Amino acid sequence: MPLALLALALGAFGIGTTEFVIAGLLPDLAADFGTSIPTAGLLVSGYAFGVVVGAPLVTALGARLPRKGMLLGLMGLFVAAHVLSALAPGYGALMAGRIVASFAHGAYMGVGTVVAADLVRPEKRASAIATMFLGLSLSNVLGVPFGTFVGQQLGWRTTFWIITGVGVLAFAGIAALIPRGPRPDTGLRRELAVFRDRQVWLALVMTALGWAPVMAVVTYVAPLLTDVTGFSAGAVPVVMVLLGLGMVVGGPLGGRYADRALMPSVYAILAALILVSAALLGAAHHKAAAVAALTVFGVVASATIPAFQTRVLDKAVGAQALASAANVAAFNLGNAVGPFLAGLAISAGYGYTSPLWVAALLGLAGLAVAVLSGALDRRSAAPAAQAAAPRPPARTH
């Protein structure tokens, strides 16, 4: 894999860290700004909303820019947003910094996916995408715990300054390692035209439904482990690290299999997500089994990412940047839908194992969409195959 992918992964590491580290700093932020923790929690929701809106919007605005210049501009925006956040005199300024950072997030991951795929041979695209997204997985294992610890010891502003430094390093890496490519010849009109293809929409829906189970489980894993499995609160971070390590392994593994056979890999990954979610219903009552099942869940969850991103690139040939950014927005839609439905199940009195049922059902819906999309592939391929088949010679008399 080219070294340039490491620069892209470093940017993804910074993005993943800033997205989730805020959750561990909410009490400090609320105390500093004199707000309630739920109000401070809007900094998480505002960021997620910014990714959903900003990913396609910012990518569309930069549709005619060279990809390298676009990435540099987005990482520069990311750095500026974190300087604003670190210096924020009040809650409103910090929220503004978070939203600006979220706009850079969605477009960077979307455009970066296209650039990563272009850096390697076509049969290695999914693995290249997995390498870039490995930065996100590592951020959950390393960046978020470290950023939370530093913020609690030295103040939350220090965490934002450190993330600013990561952004500067990623900017330098992109400038030095990403090759300068030609200006895209697609334009906004052609980028938008790919959304007339129902297969692009099916790929986006598959992403949202296929990722929602992950967040349904992860969001409520702490009460599952304490109230159902019987772990102490102090043991939860250790189990979360193991889940995160599973995600670090799963991304490259999913990319490797997606390169070999994309749609069969998608079917297998979604089926595995359903099965592991269902298996957790029983495993959650036994400590060793729960830890093992959650680690496997992390592997399967992360394996979805390169497969889903590659599927969108396949269906948006010639105008991939906006579709890829829209798929990042679809992931974030899954971030919202999964926890929302799981929260409804818990509020309805079904207990802390109910998110596992929600995850299995959402995964089943995602698999159904994937099967439908694959069937449409086969239907459209059949006439082409018939046209290409050699015809028998005409009989002579």
mmCIF file of C-alpha atoms in Angstrom:
data_model
loop_
_atom_site.group_PDB
_atom_site.id
_atom_site.type_symbol
_atom_site.label_atom_id
_atom_site.label_comp_id
_atom_site.label_asym_id
_atom_site.label_seq_id
_atom_site.Cartn_x
_atom_site.Cartn_y
_atom_site.Cartn_z
ATOM 1 C CA MET A 1 0.000 0.000 0.000
ATOM 2 C CA PRO A 2 1.341 3.489 -0.870
ATOM 3 C CA LEU A 3 2.644 5.712 1.932
ATOM 4 C CA ALA A 4 0.120 8.316 0.814
ATOM 5 C CA LEU A 5 -2.587 6.161 2.399
ATOM 6 C CA LEU A 6 -0.955 6.727 5.797
ATOM 7 C CA ALA A 7 -1.425 10.475 5.370
ATOM 8 C CA LEU A 8 -5.100 9.915 4.607
ATOM 9 C CA ALA A 9 -5.385 7.563 7.597
ATOM 10 C CA LEU A 10 -3.787 10.167 9.884
ATOM 11 C CA GLY A 11 -6.434 12.678 8.848
ATOM 12 C CA ALA A 12 -9.105 10.067 9.544
ATOM 13 C CA PHE A 13 -7.505 9.438 12.968
ATOM 14 C CA GLY A 14 -7.864 13.114 13.876
ATOM 15 C CA ILE A 15 -11.433 13.186 12.603
ATOM 16 C CA GLY A 16 -12.431 10.059 14.519
ATOM 17 C CA THR A 17 -10.825 11.356 17.699
ATOM 18 C CA THR A 18 -12.615 14.702 17.645
ATOM 19 C CA GLU A 19 -15.952 13.075 16.813
ATOM 20 C CA PHE A 20 -16.079 10.880 19.923
ATOM 21 C CA VAL A 21 -13.673 12.396 22.470
ATOM 22 C CA ILE A 22 -16.193 15.090 23.314
ATOM 23 C CA ALA A 23 -18.401 12.520 25.075
ATOM 24 C CA GLY A 24 -15.794 11.928 27.778
ATOM 25 C CA LEU A 25 -15.299 15.666 28.307
ATOM 26 C CA LEU A 26 -18.947 16.660 28.725
ATOM 27 C CA PRO A 27 -18.810 17.153 32.528
ATOM 28 C CA ASP A 28 -15.768 19.459 32.219
ATOM 29 C CA LEU A 29 -17.340 21.427 29.364
ATOM 30 C CA ALA A 30 -20.633 21.807 31.218
ATOM 31 C CA ALA A 31 -18.822 23.051 34.331
ATOM 32 C CA ASP A 32 -16.682 25.545 32.384
ATOM 33 C CA PHE A 33 -19.578 27.049 30.445
ATOM 34 C CA GLY A 34 -22.169 26.837 33.225
ATOM 35 C CA THR A 35 -24.540 24.623 31.242
ATOM 36 C CA SER A 36 -26.190 21.294 31.954
ATOM 37 C CA ILE A 37 -24.668 18.059 30.701
ATOM 38 C CA PRO A 38 -27.616 17.484 28.287
ATOM 39 C CA THR A 39 -26.971 20.937 26.809
ATOM 40 C CA ALA A 40 -23.285 20.138 26.489
ATOM 41 C CA GLY A 41 -24.346 16.872 24.861
ATOM 42 C CA LEU A 42 -25.743 18.866 21.949
ATOM 43 C CA LEU A 43 -22.117 19.328 20.909
ATOM 44 C CA VAL A 44 -22.245 15.633 19.924
ATOM 45 C CA SER A 45 -25.596 15.901 18.140
ATOM 46 C CA GLY A 46 -24.612 19.129 16.398
ATOM 47 C CA TYR A 47 -21.471 17.484 15.066
ATOM 48 C CA ALA A 48 -23.369 14.464 13.722
ATOM 49 C CA PHE A 49 -25.961 16.714 12.059
ATOM 50 C CA GLY A 50 -23.138 18.760 10.524
ATOM 51 C CA VAL A 51 -21.617 15.636 8.984
ATOM 52 C CA VAL A 52 -24.938 14.567 7.429
ATOM 53 C CA VAL A 53 -25.558 18.017 5.936
ATOM 54 C CA GLY A 54 -21.985 19.061 5.256
ATOM 55 C CA ALA A 55 -20.679 15.903 3.566
ATOM 56 C CA PRO A 56 -22.649 16.279 0.318
ATOM 57 C CA LEU A 57 -22.849 20.082 0.473
ATOM 58 C CA VAL A 58 -19.126 20.813 0.824
ATOM 59 C CA THR A 59 -18.215 18.074 -1.651
ATOM 60 C CA ALA A 60 -20.624 19.536 -4.197
ATOM 61 C CA LEU A 61 -19.132 23.003 -3.768
ATOM 62 C CA GLY A 62 -15.651 21.599 -4.428
ATOM 63 C CA ALA A 63 -16.640 19.310 -7.285
ATOM 64 C CA ARG A 64 -14.364 21.097 -9.787
ATOM 65 C CA LEU A 65 -11.314 21.357 -7.519
ATOM 66 C CA PRO A 66 -8.366 18.959 -7.883
ATOM 67 C CA ARG A 67 -8.690 16.162 -5.339
ATOM 68 C CA LYS A 68 -5.392 16.962 -3.613
ATOM 69 C CA GLY A 69 -6.272 20.642 -3.324
ATOM 70 C CA MET A 70 -9.688 19.689 -1.957
ATOM 71 C CA LEU A 71 -8.138 17.463 0.714
ATOM 72 C CA LEU A 72 -5.660 20.178 1.708
ATOM 73 C CA GLY A 73 -8.447 22.725 1.939
ATOM 74 C CA LEU A 74 -10.589 20.416 4.060
ATOM 75 C CA MET A 75 -7.730 19.587 6.434
ATOM 76 C CA GLY A 76 -6.931 23.292 6.676
ATOM 77 C CA LEU A 77 -10.570 23.894 7.588
ATOM 78 C CA PHE A 78 -10.325 21.107 10.176
ATOM 79 C CA VAL A 79 -7.258 22.747 11.754
ATOM 80 C CA ALA A 80 -8.916 26.184 11.807
ATOM 81 C CA ALA A 81 -12.041 24.706 13.428
ATOM 82 C CA HIS A 82 -9.980 23.207 16.242
ATOM 83 C CA VAL A 83 -8.066 26.405 16.851
ATOM 84 C CA LEU A 84 -11.475 28.102 17.207
ATOM 85 C CA SER A 85 -12.630 25.335 19.549
ATOM 86 C CA ALA A 86 -9.490 25.486 21.702
ATOM 87 C CA LEU A 87 -9.846 29.274 22.063
ATOM 88 C CA ALA A 88 -13.658 29.286 22.355
ATOM 89 C CA PRO A 89 -14.713 31.941 24.903
ATOM 90 C CA GLY A 90 -18.174 30.408 25.272
ATOM 91 C CA TYR A 91 -20.511 27.583 24.411
ATOM 92 C CA GLY A 92 -21.699 29.178 21.151
ATOM 93 C CA ALA A 93 -18.163 29.554 19.814
ATOM 94 C CA LEU A 94 -17.366 25.947 20.662
ATOM 95 C CA MET A 95 -20.522 24.781 18.900
ATOM 96 C CA ALA A 96 -19.510 26.817 15.842
ATOM 97 C CA GLY A 97 -16.075 25.181 15.881
ATOM 98 C CA ARG A 98 -17.653 21.736 16.140
ATOM 99 C CA ILE A 99 -19.963 22.348 13.182
ATOM 100 C CA VAL A 100 -17.134 23.693 11.009
ATOM 101 C CA ALA A 101 -15.081 20.607 11.890
ATOM 102 C CA SER A 102 -18.024 18.349 11.027
ATOM 103 C CA PHE A 103 -18.315 19.941 7.578
ATOM 104 C CA ALA A 104 -14.652 19.079 6.966
ATOM 105 C CA HIS A 105 -15.227 15.556 8.347
ATOM 106 C CA GLY A 106 -17.854 14.397 5.879
ATOM 107 C CA ALA A 107 -16.250 15.825 2.754
ATOM 108 C CA TYR A 108 -12.752 14.650 3.743
ATOM 109 C CA MET A 109 -13.843 11.050 4.252
ATOM 110 C CA GLY A 110 -15.839 11.113 1.002
ATOM 111 C CA VAL A 111 -13.138 12.632 -1.195
ATOM 112 C CA GLY A 112 -10.418 10.700 0.633
ATOM 113 C CA THR A 113 -12.167 7.435 -0.248
ATOM 114 C CA VAL A 114 -11.993 8.299 -3.959
ATOM 115 C CA VAL A 115 -8.338 9.323 -3.700
ATOM 116 C CA ALA A 116 -7.441 6.164 -1.751
ATOM 117 C CA ALA A 117 -9.096 3.975 -4.388
ATOM 118 C CA ASP A 118 -7.226 5.803 -7.172
ATOM 119 C CA LEU A 119 -3.836 5.260 -5.502
ATOM 120 C CA VAL A 120 -3.913 1.482 -6.080
ATOM 121 C CA ARG A 121 -4.800 -1.039 -8.747
ATOM 122 C CA PRO A 122 -8.565 -1.582 -9.222
ATOM 123 C CA GLU A 123 -8.467 -5.003 -7.553
ATOM 124 C CA LYS A 124 -7.034 -3.416 -4.358
ATOM 125 C CA ARG A 125 -9.539 -0.572 -3.933
ATOM 126 C CA ALA A 126 -11.398 -1.979 -0.935
ATOM 127 C CA SER A 127 -8.127 -2.691 0.881
ATOM 128 C CA ALA A 128 -6.953 0.862 0.222
ATOM 129 C CA ILE A 129 -10.220 2.247 1.584
ATOM 130 C CA ALA A 130 -9.878 -0.024 4.621
ATOM 131 C CA THR A 131 -6.370 1.350 5.245
ATOM 132 C CA MET A 132 -7.679 4.895 5.232
ATOM 133 C CA PHE A 133 -10.590 4.036 7.540
ATOM 134 C CA LEU A 134 -8.166 2.219 9.839
ATOM 135 C CA GLY A 135 -7.424 5.707 11.149
ATOM 136 C CA LEU A 136 -11.009 5.906 12.416
ATOM 137 C CA SER A 137 -10.745 2.531 14.138
ATOM 138 C CA LEU A 138 -7.449 3.446 15.785
ATOM 139 C CA SER A 139 -8.921 6.711 17.001
ATOM 140 C CA ASN A 140 -11.417 4.744 19.107
ATOM 141 C CA VAL A 141 -8.668 2.579 20.621
ATOM 142 C CA LEU A 142 -5.958 5.229 21.061
ATOM 143 C CA GLY A 143 -7.107 8.750 20.269
ATOM 144 C CA VAL A 144 -10.337 8.928 22.251
ATOM 145 C CA PRO A 145 -9.017 7.364 25.495
ATOM 146 C CA PHE A 146 -5.834 9.458 25.357
ATOM 147 C CA GLY A 147 -7.728 12.658 24.496
ATOM 148 C CA THR A 148 -10.196 12.041 27.315
ATOM 149 C CA PHE A 149 -7.403 11.400 29.836
ATOM 150 C CA VAL A 150 -5.466 14.512 28.808
ATOM 151 C CA GLY A 151 -8.621 16.627 28.862
ATOM 152 C CA GLN A 152 -9.513 15.463 32.353
ATOM 153 C CA GLN A 153 -5.984 16.102 33.654
ATOM 154 C CA LEU A 154 -4.956 19.272 31.793
ATOM 155 C CA GLY A 155 -8.280 20.703 30.643
ATOM 156 C CA TRP A 156 -10.422 20.087 27.596
ATOM 157 C CA ARG A 157 -8.723 22.886 25.623
ATOM 158 C CA THR A 158 -5.482 20.889 25.681
ATOM 159 C CA THR A 159 -7.275 18.031 23.931
ATOM 160 C CA PHE A 160 -8.364 20.354 21.131
ATOM 161 C CA TRP A 161 -4.809 21.696 20.752
ATOM 162 C CA ILE A 162 -3.501 18.138 20.411
ATOM 163 C CA ILE A 163 -6.104 17.363 17.732
ATOM 164 C CA THR A 164 -5.066 20.585 15.990
ATOM 165 C CA GLY A 165 -1.512 19.211 15.904
ATOM 166 C CA VAL A 166 -2.736 15.946 14.379
ATOM 167 C CA GLY A 167 -4.506 17.976 11.687
ATOM 168 C CA VAL A 168 -1.313 19.914 10.910
ATOM 169 C CA LEU A 169 0.656 16.651 10.558
ATOM 170 C CA ALA A 170 -2.037 15.213 8.266
ATOM 171 C CA PHE A 171 -1.977 18.408 6.165
ATOM 172 C CA ALA A 172 1.801 18.099 5.778
ATOM 173 C CA GLY A 173 1.524 14.406 4.899
ATOM 174 C CA ILE A 174 -1.106 15.036 2.242
ATOM 175 C CA ALA A 175 0.948 17.870 0.767
ATOM 176 C CA ALA A 176 4.087 15.719 0.598
ATOM 177 C CA LEU A 177 2.722 12.283 -0.312
ATOM 178 C CA ILE A 178 -0.512 12.583 -2.284
ATOM 179 C CA PRO A 179 0.265 12.903 -6.002
ATOM 180 C CA ARG A 180 -1.074 15.933 -7.802
ATOM 181 C CA GLY A 181 -3.875 14.753 -10.062
ATOM 182 C CA PRO A 182 -5.796 16.485 -12.825
ATOM 183 C CA ARG A 183 -8.774 18.695 -12.181
ATOM 184 C CA PRO A 184 -11.945 16.557 -12.187
ATOM 185 C CA ASP A 185 -13.903 16.833 -15.406
ATOM 186 C CA THR A 186 -17.200 15.764 -13.872
ATOM 187 C CA GLY A 187 -18.659 19.004 -12.534
ATOM 188 C CA LEU A 188 -21.587 19.335 -10.159
ATOM 189 C CA ARG A 189 -24.235 18.440 -12.737
ATOM 190 C CA ARG A 190 -22.601 15.112 -13.544
ATOM 191 C CA GLU A 191 -21.980 14.385 -9.854
ATOM 192 C CA LEU A 192 -25.667 14.950 -9.138
ATOM 193 C CA ALA A 193 -26.710 12.856 -12.136
ATOM 194 C CA VAL A 194 -25.531 9.620 -10.483
ATOM 195 C CA PHE A 195 -28.371 9.950 -7.977
ATOM 196 C CA ARG A 196 -30.790 9.095 -10.770
ATOM 197 C CA ASP A 197 -29.491 5.542 -10.528
ATOM 198 C CA ARG A 198 -31.567 3.516 -8.080
ATOM 199 C CA GLN A 199 -28.557 1.333 -7.368
ATOM 200 C CA VAL A 200 -26.766 4.335 -5.834
ATOM 201 C CA TRP A 201 -29.747 4.911 -3.545
ATOM 202 C CA LEU A 202 -29.904 1.230 -2.636
ATOM 203 C CA ALA A 203 -26.208 1.359 -1.732
ATOM 204 C CA LEU A 204 -26.816 4.382 0.525
ATOM 205 C CA VAL A 205 -29.788 2.717 2.225
ATOM 206 C CA MET A 206 -27.753 -0.462 2.680
ATOM 207 C CA THR A 207 -25.036 1.564 4.403
ATOM 208 C CA ALA A 208 -27.440 3.305 6.771
ATOM 209 C CA LEU A 209 -29.259 0.069 7.687
ATOM 210 C CA GLY A 210 -26.052 -1.964 7.847
ATOM 211 C CA TRP A 211 -24.259 0.492 10.140
ATOM 212 C CA ALA A 212 -27.226 1.301 12.408
ATOM 213 C CA PRO A 213 -26.941 -2.100 14.187
ATOM 214 C CA VAL A 214 -23.366 -1.282 15.156
ATOM 215 C CA MET A 215 -24.332 1.948 16.890
ATOM 216 C CA ALA A 216 -27.446 0.390 18.441
ATOM 217 C CA VAL A 217 -25.185 -2.036 20.304
ATOM 218 C CA VAL A 218 -22.173 0.197 20.991
ATOM 219 C CA THR A 219 -24.246 3.081 22.375
ATOM 220 C CA TYR A 220 -25.798 0.917 25.097
ATOM 221 C CA VAL A 221 -22.956 -1.532 25.675
ATOM 222 C CA ALA A 222 -22.050 -0.026 29.080
ATOM 223 C CA PRO A 223 -25.428 -0.701 30.759
ATOM 224 C CA LEU A 224 -25.550 -4.087 29.024
ATOM 225 C CA LEU A 225 -22.232 -5.046 30.601
ATOM 226 C CA THR A 226 -23.040 -3.712 34.074
ATOM 227 C CA ASP A 227 -26.745 -4.545 34.442
ATOM 228 C CA VAL A 228 -26.927 -7.788 32.447
ATOM 229 C CA THR A 229 -23.439 -9.303 32.368
ATOM 230 C CA GLY A 230 -22.480 -8.217 35.877
ATOM 231 C CA PHE A 231 -19.248 -6.328 35.188
ATOM 232 C CA SER A 232 -18.232 -3.444 37.407
ATOM 233 C CA ALA A 233 -18.250 0.032 35.888
ATOM 234 C CA GLY A 234 -14.436 0.045 36.007
ATOM 235 C CA ALA A 235 -14.257 -3.028 33.758
ATOM 236 C CA VAL A 236 -16.337 -1.472 30.971
ATOM 237 C CA PRO A 237 -13.457 0.563 29.410
ATOM 238 C CA VAL A 238 -11.335 -2.594 29.220
ATOM 239 C CA VAL A 239 -14.067 -4.434 27.320
ATOM 240 C CA MET A 240 -14.532 -1.401 25.064
ATOM 241 C CA VAL A 241 -10.826 -1.480 24.206
ATOM 242 C CA LEU A 242 -11.181 -5.136 23.148
ATOM 243 C CA LEU A 243 -14.175 -4.215 21.009
ATOM 244 C CA GLY A 244 -12.085 -1.427 19.486
ATOM 245 C CA LEU A 245 -9.215 -3.809 18.780
ATOM 246 C CA GLY A 246 -11.706 -6.044 16.996
ATOM 247 C CA MET A 247 -12.608 -3.086 14.799
ATOM 248 C CA VAL A 248 -8.933 -2.454 14.020
ATOM 249 C CA VAL A 249 -8.652 -6.047 12.766
ATOM 250 C CA GLY A 250 -11.980 -6.084 10.956
ATOM 251 C CA GLY A 251 -11.435 -3.176 8.563
ATOM 252 C CA PRO A 252 -8.421 -4.589 6.675
ATOM 253 C CA LEU A 253 -9.960 -8.068 6.773
ATOM 254 C CA GLY A 254 -13.194 -6.784 5.260
ATOM 255 C CA GLY A 255 -11.270 -4.870 2.617
ATOM 256 C CA ARG A 256 -9.327 -7.963 1.598
ATOM 257 C CA TYR A 257 -12.452 -10.065 1.087
ATOM 258 C CA ALA A 258 -14.344 -7.225 -0.595
ATOM 259 C CA ASP A 259 -11.516 -6.976 -3.152
ATOM 260 C CA ARG A 260 -11.993 -10.662 -3.973
ATOM 261 C CA ALA A 261 -15.787 -10.721 -4.242
ATOM 262 C CA LEU A 262 -17.630 -7.563 -3.253
ATOM 263 C CA MET A 263 -21.311 -8.495 -3.033
ATOM 264 C CA PRO A 264 -20.764 -12.004 -1.601
ATOM 265 C CA SER A 265 -18.650 -10.291 1.065
ATOM 266 C CA VAL A 266 -21.442 -7.806 1.756
ATOM 267 C CA TYR A 267 -23.957 -10.654 2.178
ATOM 268 C CA ALA A 268 -21.606 -12.573 4.475
ATOM 269 C CA ILE A 269 -20.719 -9.541 6.619
ATOM 270 C CA LEU A 270 -24.348 -8.515 7.125
ATOM 271 C CA ALA A 271 -25.354 -12.104 7.902
ATOM 272 C CA ALA A 272 -22.513 -12.308 10.434
ATOM 273 C CA LEU A 273 -23.651 -9.020 12.009
ATOM 274 C CA ILE A 274 -27.148 -10.475 12.474
ATOM 275 C CA LEU A 275 -25.812 -13.737 13.913
ATOM 276 C CA VAL A 276 -23.391 -12.074 16.353
ATOM 277 C CA SER A 277 -26.106 -9.681 17.547
ATOM 278 C CA ALA A 278 -28.382 -12.657 18.182
ATOM 279 C CA ALA A 279 -25.585 -14.638 19.838
ATOM 280 C CA LEU A 280 -24.975 -11.740 22.230
ATOM 281 C CA LEU A 281 -28.480 -12.265 23.637
ATOM 282 C CA GLY A 282 -27.232 -15.423 25.290
ATOM 283 C CA ALA A 283 -23.564 -14.483 25.671
ATOM 284 C CA ALA A 284 -24.428 -11.274 27.539
ATOM 285 C CA HIS A 285 -25.276 -13.329 30.635
ATOM 286 C CA HIS A 286 -21.750 -14.797 30.903
ATOM 287 C CA LYS A 287 -18.674 -12.596 31.295
ATOM 288 C CA ALA A 288 -16.169 -14.524 29.176
ATOM 289 C CA ALA A 289 -18.727 -15.193 26.439
ATOM 290 C CA ALA A 290 -19.820 -11.534 26.395
ATOM 291 C CA VAL A 291 -16.227 -10.312 25.983
ATOM 292 C CA ALA A 292 -15.559 -12.800 23.176
ATOM 293 C CA ALA A 293 -18.811 -11.993 21.375
ATOM 294 C CA LEU A 294 -18.252 -8.226 21.603
ATOM 295 C CA THR A 295 -14.722 -8.592 20.228
ATOM 296 C CA VAL A 296 -16.080 -10.572 17.268
ATOM 297 C CA PHE A 297 -18.822 -7.971 16.913
ATOM 298 C CA GLY A 298 -16.123 -5.302 16.563
ATOM 299 C CA VAL A 299 -14.405 -7.306 13.808
ATOM 300 C CA VAL A 300 -17.633 -7.740 11.840
ATOM 301 C CA ALA A 301 -18.762 -4.146 12.391
ATOM 302 C CA SER A 302 -15.563 -2.661 10.989
ATOM 303 C CA ALA A 303 -15.556 -5.078 8.038
ATOM 304 C CA THR A 304 -18.707 -3.384 6.726
ATOM 305 C CA ILE A 305 -16.966 -0.059 6.065
ATOM 306 C CA PRO A 306 -14.704 -0.813 3.066
ATOM 307 C CA ALA A 307 -17.381 -3.039 1.527
ATOM 308 C CA PHE A 308 -20.079 -0.360 1.739
ATOM 309 C CA GLN A 309 -17.803 2.415 0.471
ATOM 310 C CA THR A 310 -16.571 0.301 -2.443
ATOM 311 C CA ARG A 311 -20.141 -0.588 -3.420
ATOM 312 C CA VAL A 312 -21.023 3.096 -3.721
ATOM 313 C CA LEU A 313 -17.919 3.789 -5.826
ATOM 314 C CA ASP A 314 -18.875 0.904 -8.124
ATOM 315 C CA LYS A 315 -22.345 2.337 -8.692
ATOM 316 C CA ALA A 316 -21.235 5.955 -9.164
ATOM 317 C CA VAL A 317 -18.627 5.428 -11.872
ATOM 318 C CA GLY A 318 -17.377 8.694 -13.331
ATOM 319 C CA ALA A 319 -18.825 10.860 -10.550
ATOM 320 C CA GLN A 320 -17.749 9.247 -7.327
ATOM 321 C CA ALA A 321 -16.837 12.082 -4.949
ATOM 322 C CA LEU A 322 -20.347 13.291 -4.143
ATOM 323 C CA ALA A 323 -21.769 9.756 -3.915
ATOM 324 C CA SER A 324 -18.906 8.757 -1.593
ATOM 325 C CA ALA A 325 -19.569 11.792 0.621
ATOM 326 C CA ALA A 326 -23.273 10.938 0.638
ATOM 327 C CA ASN A 327 -22.322 7.471 1.862
ATOM 328 C CA VAL A 328 -20.404 9.045 4.755
ATOM 329 C CA ALA A 329 -23.623 10.910 5.542
ATOM 330 C CA ALA A 330 -25.464 7.557 5.362
ATOM 331 C CA PHE A 331 -23.083 6.132 7.977
ATOM 332 C CA ASN A 332 -23.930 9.066 10.232
ATOM 333 C CA LEU A 333 -27.621 8.537 9.586
ATOM 334 C CA GLY A 334 -27.034 5.023 10.905
ATOM 335 C CA ASN A 335 -25.304 6.644 13.904
ATOM 336 C CA ALA A 336 -28.598 8.375 14.670
ATOM 337 C CA VAL A 337 -31.143 5.691 13.705
ATOM 338 C CA GLY A 338 -29.582 2.768 15.577
ATOM 339 C CA PRO A 339 -29.331 4.414 19.025
ATOM 340 C CA PHE A 340 -32.738 6.069 18.571
ATOM 341 C CA LEU A 341 -34.556 2.792 17.926
ATOM 342 C CA ALA A 342 -32.568 1.000 20.630
ATOM 343 C CA GLY A 343 -33.454 3.779 23.068
ATOM 344 C CA LEU A 344 -37.138 3.399 22.212
ATOM 345 C CA ALA A 345 -36.936 -0.329 22.941
ATOM 346 C CA ILE A 346 -35.299 0.305 26.322
ATOM 347 C CA SER A 347 -37.829 3.032 27.182
ATOM 348 C CA ALA A 348 -40.638 0.616 26.323
ATOM 349 C CA GLY A 349 -39.408 -1.657 29.120
ATOM 350 C CA TYR A 350 -37.692 -4.378 27.105
ATOM 351 C CA GLY A 351 -34.419 -4.057 29.025
ATOM 352 C CA TYR A 352 -30.811 -3.565 28.060
ATOM 353 C CA THR A 353 -30.734 -6.645 25.832
ATOM 354 C CA SER A 354 -33.360 -5.110 23.544
ATOM 355 C CA PRO A 355 -30.756 -3.165 21.494
ATOM 356 C CA LEU A 356 -29.447 -6.560 20.391
ATOM 357 C CA TRP A 357 -32.866 -7.431 18.924
ATOM 358 C CA VAL A 358 -32.966 -4.015 17.284
ATOM 359 C CA ALA A 359 -29.497 -4.588 15.835
ATOM 360 C CA ALA A 360 -30.442 -8.000 14.433
ATOM 361 C CA LEU A 361 -33.610 -6.637 12.806
ATOM 362 C CA LEU A 362 -31.807 -3.633 11.322
ATOM 363 C CA GLY A 363 -29.109 -5.945 9.984
ATOM 364 C CA LEU A 364 -31.796 -8.141 8.439
ATOM 365 C CA ALA A 365 -33.274 -5.088 6.711
ATOM 366 C CA GLY A 366 -29.819 -4.124 5.440
ATOM 367 C CA LEU A 367 -29.261 -7.650 4.117
ATOM 368 C CA ALA A 368 -32.615 -7.547 2.314
ATOM 369 C CA VAL A 369 -31.604 -4.308 0.565
ATOM 370 C CA ALA A 370 -28.236 -5.832 -0.365
ATOM 371 C CA VAL A 371 -29.915 -8.931 -1.830
ATOM 372 C CA LEU A 372 -32.294 -6.722 -3.841
ATOM 373 C CA SER A 373 -29.371 -4.682 -5.160
ATOM 374 C CA GLY A 374 -27.482 -7.838 -6.115
ATOM 375 C CA ALA A 375 -30.555 -9.197 -7.906
ATOM 376 C CA LEU A 376 -30.773 -5.982 -9.944
ATOM 377 C CA ASP A 377 -27.105 -6.422 -10.852
ATOM 378 C CA ARG A 378 -27.775 -9.889 -12.179
ATOM 379 C CA ARG A 379 -30.875 -8.771 -14.069
ATOM 380 C CA SER A 380 -29.012 -5.949 -15.808
ATOM 381 C CA ALA A 381 -26.046 -8.231 -16.569
ATOM 382 C CA ALA A 382 -28.184 -10.932 -18.205
ATOM 383 C CA PRO A 383 -29.023 -9.049 -21.457
ATOM 384 C CA ALA A 384 -25.383 -8.010 -21.870
ATOM 385 C CA ALA A 385 -24.258 -11.609 -21.439
ATOM 386 C CA GLN A 386 -26.790 -12.819 -23.978
ATOM 387 C CA ALA A 387 -25.679 -10.179 -26.480
ATOM 388 C CA ALA A 388 -22.035 -11.167 -26.023
ATOM 389 C CA ALA A 389 -22.667 -14.919 -26.340
ATOM 390 C CA PRO A 390 -21.545 -16.415 -29.687
ATOM 391 C CA ARG A 391 -24.374 -17.281 -31.991
ATOM 392 C CA PRO A 392 -24.560 -20.753 -33.621
ATOM 393 C CA PRO A 393 -23.669 -20.750 -37.307
ATOM 394 C CA ALA A 394 -26.552 -20.567 -39.702
ATOM 395 C CA ARG A 395 -27.583 -23.862 -41.300
ATOM 396 C CA THR A 396 -26.779 -24.375 -44.932
ATOM 397 C CA HIS A 397 -28.767 -26.560 -47.246
#
